[in-house]
Amino acid sequence: MKSISQLPIVIGVTGASGLIYAVRSIKYLLAANYTIDLVASKASYSVWQAEQNIKMPAETTKQEIFWREQAGEENNGKLRCHPWQDIGANIASGSYRTQGMIIIPCSMGTASKLAAGFSSDLLERAADVQLKEGGKLVIVPRETPLSLIHLRNLTTLAEAGARIVPAIPAWYHNPQTIEDLVDFVVARALDQFDLDCVPLKRWVGHE
């Protein structure tokens, strides 16, 4: 039996703006030789086109190469990509053991479906599995401003056991680049799994 640290981590990528959050998460997890099961929603294909003018391949083998190229990690770790419509994939079952799932970035549309217990694709089903099994589900919402409906949906998810880590960077680590700002959010999200693989200057108090 594998220890919890050897189990795969599920990453869901939705159609919210900010795909760089997913890319940096994948980068650090692969660099630390973790195993990732990744599912990108149908809408995320359009966001790649809009934000980066890049077409993400649908075929899983090509998609794995695509994500590795974006993350700059061609050989480390293990990455398995799943089609968004494959609701029979391993991550759709509660019997498939994982460290949990992170949805980064998470759209408000996805959050609303999860809050209502509605699963229309593999990403939503995999997240619903984490909730029903009492696993770790980390949601990184990327939206502003948040309406009362958004807030209520996120509250419902938090009450169901999900951890909400908004894509809001800090400044005490003296960020110099966009990547520094993104990495702060990624580090805080991965902290929810007790994973410390992002080189982050953490707050140590006043000296």
mmCIF file of C-alpha atoms in Angstrom:
data_model
loop_
_atom_site.group_PDB
_atom_site.id
_atom_site.type_symbol
_atom_site.label_atom_id
_atom_site.label_comp_id
_atom_site.label_asym_id
_atom_site.label_seq_id
_atom_site.Cartn_x
_atom_site.Cartn_y
_atom_site.Cartn_z
ATOM 1 C CA MET A 1 0.000 0.000 0.000
ATOM 2 C CA LYS A 2 1.311 3.417 -0.976
ATOM 3 C CA SER A 3 1.813 6.078 1.671
ATOM 4 C CA ILE A 4 -0.267 9.226 1.291
ATOM 5 C CA SER A 5 2.771 11.139 -0.025
ATOM 6 C CA GLN A 6 3.109 8.649 -2.884
ATOM 7 C CA LEU A 7 -0.476 8.937 -4.032
ATOM 8 C CA PRO A 8 -1.358 11.078 -7.062
ATOM 9 C CA ILE A 9 -2.731 14.589 -6.822
ATOM 10 C CA VAL A 10 -5.703 15.492 -9.003
ATOM 11 C CA ILE A 11 -5.567 18.871 -10.719
ATOM 12 C CA GLY A 12 -8.651 20.352 -12.308
ATOM 13 C CA VAL A 13 -8.295 23.308 -14.667
ATOM 14 C CA THR A 14 -11.470 25.227 -15.467
ATOM 15 C CA GLY A 15 -12.292 28.035 -17.875
ATOM 16 C CA ALA A 16 -11.529 30.780 -15.384
ATOM 17 C CA SER A 17 -8.927 33.350 -16.378
ATOM 18 C CA GLY A 18 -5.449 32.740 -14.989
ATOM 19 C CA LEU A 19 -4.210 29.494 -16.480
ATOM 20 C CA ILE A 20 -0.731 30.465 -15.305
ATOM 21 C CA TYR A 21 -1.817 29.298 -11.835
ATOM 22 C CA ALA A 22 -2.323 25.784 -13.205
ATOM 23 C CA VAL A 23 0.927 25.862 -15.147
ATOM 24 C CA ARG A 24 2.988 26.867 -12.113
ATOM 25 C CA SER A 25 1.286 24.260 -9.925
ATOM 26 C CA ILE A 26 2.124 21.553 -12.439
ATOM 27 C CA LYS A 27 5.671 22.832 -12.722
ATOM 28 C CA TYR A 28 6.447 22.561 -9.014
ATOM 29 C CA LEU A 29 4.662 19.263 -8.463
ATOM 30 C CA LEU A 30 6.452 17.600 -11.375
ATOM 31 C CA ALA A 31 9.792 19.095 -10.344
ATOM 32 C CA ALA A 32 9.272 17.472 -6.930
ATOM 33 C CA ASN A 33 8.509 14.147 -8.679
ATOM 34 C CA TYR A 34 4.844 13.921 -7.713
ATOM 35 C CA THR A 35 2.234 12.127 -9.795
ATOM 36 C CA ILE A 36 -0.532 14.267 -11.266
ATOM 37 C CA ASP A 37 -3.904 13.252 -12.693
ATOM 38 C CA LEU A 38 -5.031 16.266 -14.697
ATOM 39 C CA VAL A 39 -8.384 17.120 -16.217
ATOM 40 C CA ALA A 40 -9.041 20.368 -18.044
ATOM 41 C CA SER A 41 -12.630 21.440 -18.601
ATOM 42 C CA LYS A 42 -14.078 22.069 -22.038
ATOM 43 C CA ALA A 43 -14.089 25.818 -21.416
ATOM 44 C CA SER A 44 -10.357 25.863 -20.595
ATOM 45 C CA TYR A 45 -9.556 25.186 -24.247
ATOM 46 C CA SER A 46 -11.149 28.506 -25.190
ATOM 47 C CA VAL A 47 -9.304 30.339 -22.409
ATOM 48 C CA TRP A 48 -5.941 29.079 -23.652
ATOM 49 C CA GLN A 49 -6.833 30.493 -27.060
ATOM 50 C CA ALA A 50 -7.972 33.815 -25.601
ATOM 51 C CA GLU A 51 -5.157 34.359 -23.078
ATOM 52 C CA GLN A 52 -2.148 32.920 -24.893
ATOM 53 C CA ASN A 53 -3.332 32.420 -28.489
ATOM 54 C CA ILE A 54 -2.422 28.754 -28.026
ATOM 55 C CA LYS A 55 -4.496 25.743 -29.014
ATOM 56 C CA MET A 56 -4.468 23.014 -26.371
ATOM 57 C CA PRO A 57 -4.624 19.542 -27.936
ATOM 58 C CA ALA A 58 -7.518 17.285 -26.982
ATOM 59 C CA GLU A 59 -5.692 13.981 -27.406
ATOM 60 C CA THR A 60 -4.374 12.990 -23.988
ATOM 61 C CA THR A 61 -0.834 12.015 -24.995
ATOM 62 C CA LYS A 62 -0.362 15.284 -26.862
ATOM 63 C CA GLN A 63 -1.961 17.178 -23.995
ATOM 64 C CA GLU A 64 0.573 15.724 -21.557
ATOM 65 C CA ILE A 65 3.388 16.979 -23.775
ATOM 66 C CA PHE A 66 1.634 20.344 -24.036
ATOM 67 C CA TRP A 67 1.368 20.823 -20.258
ATOM 68 C CA ARG A 68 4.929 19.696 -19.699
ATOM 69 C CA GLU A 69 6.168 22.189 -22.272
ATOM 70 C CA GLN A 70 4.158 24.998 -20.684
ATOM 71 C CA ALA A 71 5.512 24.088 -17.255
ATOM 72 C CA GLY A 72 9.092 23.578 -18.436
ATOM 73 C CA GLU A 73 9.270 20.094 -16.869
ATOM 74 C CA GLU A 74 9.755 17.543 -19.621
ATOM 75 C CA ASN A 75 10.943 14.532 -17.633
ATOM 76 C CA ASN A 76 10.273 14.807 -13.890
ATOM 77 C CA GLY A 77 7.277 13.346 -12.100
ATOM 78 C CA LYS A 78 4.322 11.628 -13.722
ATOM 79 C CA LEU A 79 1.507 13.375 -15.543
ATOM 80 C CA ARG A 80 -1.665 11.686 -16.736
ATOM 81 C CA CYS A 81 -4.204 13.749 -18.638
ATOM 82 C CA HIS A 82 -7.873 12.783 -18.836
ATOM 83 C CA PRO A 83 -10.490 13.957 -21.369
ATOM 84 C CA TRP A 84 -13.057 16.255 -19.793
ATOM 85 C CA GLN A 85 -15.927 14.054 -20.973
ATOM 86 C CA ASP A 86 -14.496 10.729 -19.700
ATOM 87 C CA ILE A 87 -16.685 10.244 -16.629
ATOM 88 C CA GLY A 88 -15.465 6.632 -16.425
ATOM 89 C CA ALA A 89 -11.875 7.658 -15.672
ATOM 90 C CA ASN A 90 -10.192 6.477 -12.473
ATOM 91 C CA ILE A 91 -10.504 9.876 -10.756
ATOM 92 C CA ALA A 92 -14.297 9.603 -11.063
ATOM 93 C CA SER A 93 -14.343 6.791 -8.505
ATOM 94 C CA GLY A 94 -14.095 7.004 -4.747
ATOM 95 C CA SER A 95 -12.107 3.780 -4.738
ATOM 96 C CA TYR A 96 -9.218 5.489 -6.557
ATOM 97 C CA ARG A 97 -6.879 6.716 -3.841
ATOM 98 C CA THR A 98 -5.356 10.179 -4.153
ATOM 99 C CA GLN A 99 -3.926 12.928 -1.962
ATOM 100 C CA GLY A 100 -6.908 15.039 -2.954
ATOM 101 C CA MET A 101 -7.797 17.504 -5.683
ATOM 102 C CA ILE A 102 -7.035 21.113 -6.421
ATOM 103 C CA ILE A 103 -9.104 23.133 -8.888
ATOM 104 C CA ILE A 104 -6.850 25.931 -10.088
ATOM 105 C CA PRO A 105 -8.132 28.279 -11.340
ATOM 106 C CA CYS A 106 -11.771 27.615 -10.468
ATOM 107 C CA SER A 107 -14.547 29.396 -12.331
ATOM 108 C CA MET A 108 -17.682 30.502 -10.549
ATOM 109 C CA GLY A 109 -19.677 28.303 -12.921
ATOM 110 C CA THR A 110 -17.785 25.260 -11.687
ATOM 111 C CA ALA A 111 -18.130 26.365 -8.068
ATOM 112 C CA SER A 112 -21.887 26.737 -8.474
ATOM 113 C CA LYS A 113 -22.251 23.238 -9.903
ATOM 114 C CA LEU A 114 -20.148 21.722 -7.133
ATOM 115 C CA ALA A 115 -22.151 23.570 -4.490
ATOM 116 C CA ALA A 116 -25.346 22.144 -5.973
ATOM 117 C CA GLY A 117 -23.939 18.613 -6.220
ATOM 118 C CA PHE A 118 -24.253 18.709 -10.019
ATOM 119 C CA SER A 119 -21.628 16.831 -12.065
ATOM 120 C CA SER A 120 -21.751 17.346 -15.826
ATOM 121 C CA ASP A 121 -18.171 16.361 -16.704
ATOM 122 C CA LEU A 122 -15.141 14.535 -15.314
ATOM 123 C CA LEU A 123 -13.715 17.539 -13.475
ATOM 124 C CA GLU A 124 -16.934 18.131 -11.570
ATOM 125 C CA ARG A 125 -17.388 14.427 -10.863
ATOM 126 C CA ALA A 126 -13.816 14.101 -9.546
ATOM 127 C CA ALA A 127 -14.380 17.057 -7.210
ATOM 128 C CA ASP A 128 -17.712 15.656 -6.044
ATOM 129 C CA VAL A 129 -15.923 12.378 -5.247
ATOM 130 C CA GLN A 130 -13.487 14.208 -2.969
ATOM 131 C CA LEU A 131 -16.358 15.813 -1.092
ATOM 132 C CA LYS A 132 -18.356 12.614 -0.670
ATOM 133 C CA GLU A 133 -15.295 10.623 0.393
ATOM 134 C CA GLY A 134 -14.107 13.241 2.862
ATOM 135 C CA GLY A 135 -10.971 13.840 0.806
ATOM 136 C CA LYS A 136 -9.134 17.112 0.376
ATOM 137 C CA LEU A 137 -10.637 19.498 -2.150
ATOM 138 C CA VAL A 138 -8.871 22.830 -2.618
ATOM 139 C CA ILE A 139 -10.599 25.467 -4.697
ATOM 140 C CA VAL A 140 -8.715 28.472 -6.062
ATOM 141 C CA PRO A 141 -11.411 30.864 -7.296
ATOM 142 C CA ARG A 142 -10.356 33.511 -9.773
ATOM 143 C CA GLU A 143 -13.113 36.082 -10.003
ATOM 144 C CA THR A 144 -13.731 39.664 -8.924
ATOM 145 C CA PRO A 145 -15.913 41.168 -7.686
ATOM 146 C CA LEU A 146 -17.723 38.297 -6.009
ATOM 147 C CA SER A 147 -21.514 38.449 -6.034
ATOM 148 C CA LEU A 148 -23.621 37.264 -3.122
ATOM 149 C CA ILE A 149 -24.382 34.120 -5.131
ATOM 150 C CA HIS A 150 -20.648 33.438 -5.574
ATOM 151 C CA LEU A 151 -20.025 33.943 -1.863
ATOM 152 C CA ARG A 152 -22.882 31.660 -0.878
ATOM 153 C CA ASN A 153 -21.662 28.937 -3.217
ATOM 154 C CA LEU A 154 -18.134 29.149 -1.818
ATOM 155 C CA THR A 155 -19.542 29.101 1.711
ATOM 156 C CA THR A 156 -21.517 25.961 0.875
ATOM 157 C CA LEU A 157 -18.373 24.303 -0.438
ATOM 158 C CA ALA A 158 -16.409 25.320 2.659
ATOM 159 C CA GLU A 159 -19.151 23.894 4.862
ATOM 160 C CA ALA A 160 -18.929 20.652 2.854
ATOM 161 C CA GLY A 161 -15.212 20.408 3.620
ATOM 162 C CA ALA A 162 -13.500 22.183 0.742
ATOM 163 C CA ARG A 163 -10.663 24.615 1.368
ATOM 164 C CA ILE A 164 -11.049 27.968 -0.395
ATOM 165 C CA VAL A 165 -7.757 29.603 -1.412
ATOM 166 C CA PRO A 166 -8.542 32.756 -3.433
ATOM 167 C CA ALA A 167 -6.049 33.791 -6.072
ATOM 168 C CA ILE A 168 -4.927 36.781 -3.984
ATOM 169 C CA PRO A 169 -1.152 37.302 -3.672
ATOM 170 C CA ALA A 170 0.677 38.843 -0.730
ATOM 171 C CA TRP A 171 3.472 41.401 -0.854
ATOM 172 C CA TYR A 172 5.640 40.708 2.195
ATOM 173 C CA HIS A 173 7.827 38.328 0.180
ATOM 174 C CA ASN A 174 8.873 41.276 -2.034
ATOM 175 C CA PRO A 175 7.626 39.965 -5.399
ATOM 176 C CA GLN A 176 9.596 41.102 -8.423
ATOM 177 C CA THR A 177 7.755 39.320 -11.238
ATOM 178 C CA ILE A 178 4.300 38.107 -12.179
ATOM 179 C CA GLU A 179 5.544 34.589 -11.481
ATOM 180 C CA ASP A 180 6.434 35.621 -7.915
ATOM 181 C CA LEU A 181 2.854 36.765 -7.370
ATOM 182 C CA VAL A 182 1.427 33.600 -8.902
ATOM 183 C CA ASP A 183 3.785 31.345 -6.951
ATOM 184 C CA PHE A 184 2.585 32.774 -3.630
ATOM 185 C CA VAL A 185 -0.950 31.612 -4.410
ATOM 186 C CA VAL A 186 0.287 28.243 -5.675
ATOM 187 C CA ALA A 187 2.342 27.725 -2.516
ATOM 188 C CA ARG A 188 -0.596 28.533 -0.246
ATOM 189 C CA ALA A 189 -2.827 26.153 -2.219
ATOM 190 C CA LEU A 190 -0.298 23.322 -2.006
ATOM 191 C CA ASP A 191 0.160 24.055 1.701
ATOM 192 C CA GLN A 192 -3.333 22.621 2.145
ATOM 193 C CA PHE A 193 -1.848 19.235 1.212
ATOM 194 C CA ASP A 194 1.214 19.785 3.419
ATOM 195 C CA LEU A 195 3.325 20.038 0.264
ATOM 196 C CA ASP A 196 6.227 22.462 0.480
ATOM 197 C CA CYS A 197 7.700 22.382 -3.017
ATOM 198 C CA VAL A 198 7.442 26.044 -4.045
ATOM 199 C CA PRO A 199 10.490 28.222 -3.281
ATOM 200 C CA LEU A 200 8.670 30.852 -1.258
ATOM 201 C CA LYS A 201 9.984 33.390 1.235
ATOM 202 C CA ARG A 202 7.647 32.724 4.154
ATOM 203 C CA TRP A 203 6.762 35.161 6.889
ATOM 204 C CA VAL A 204 8.927 34.600 9.960
ATOM 205 C CA GLY A 205 7.760 37.521 12.075
ATOM 206 C CA HIS A 206 9.527 40.707 13.042
ATOM 207 C CA GLU A 207 13.196 40.382 13.831
#
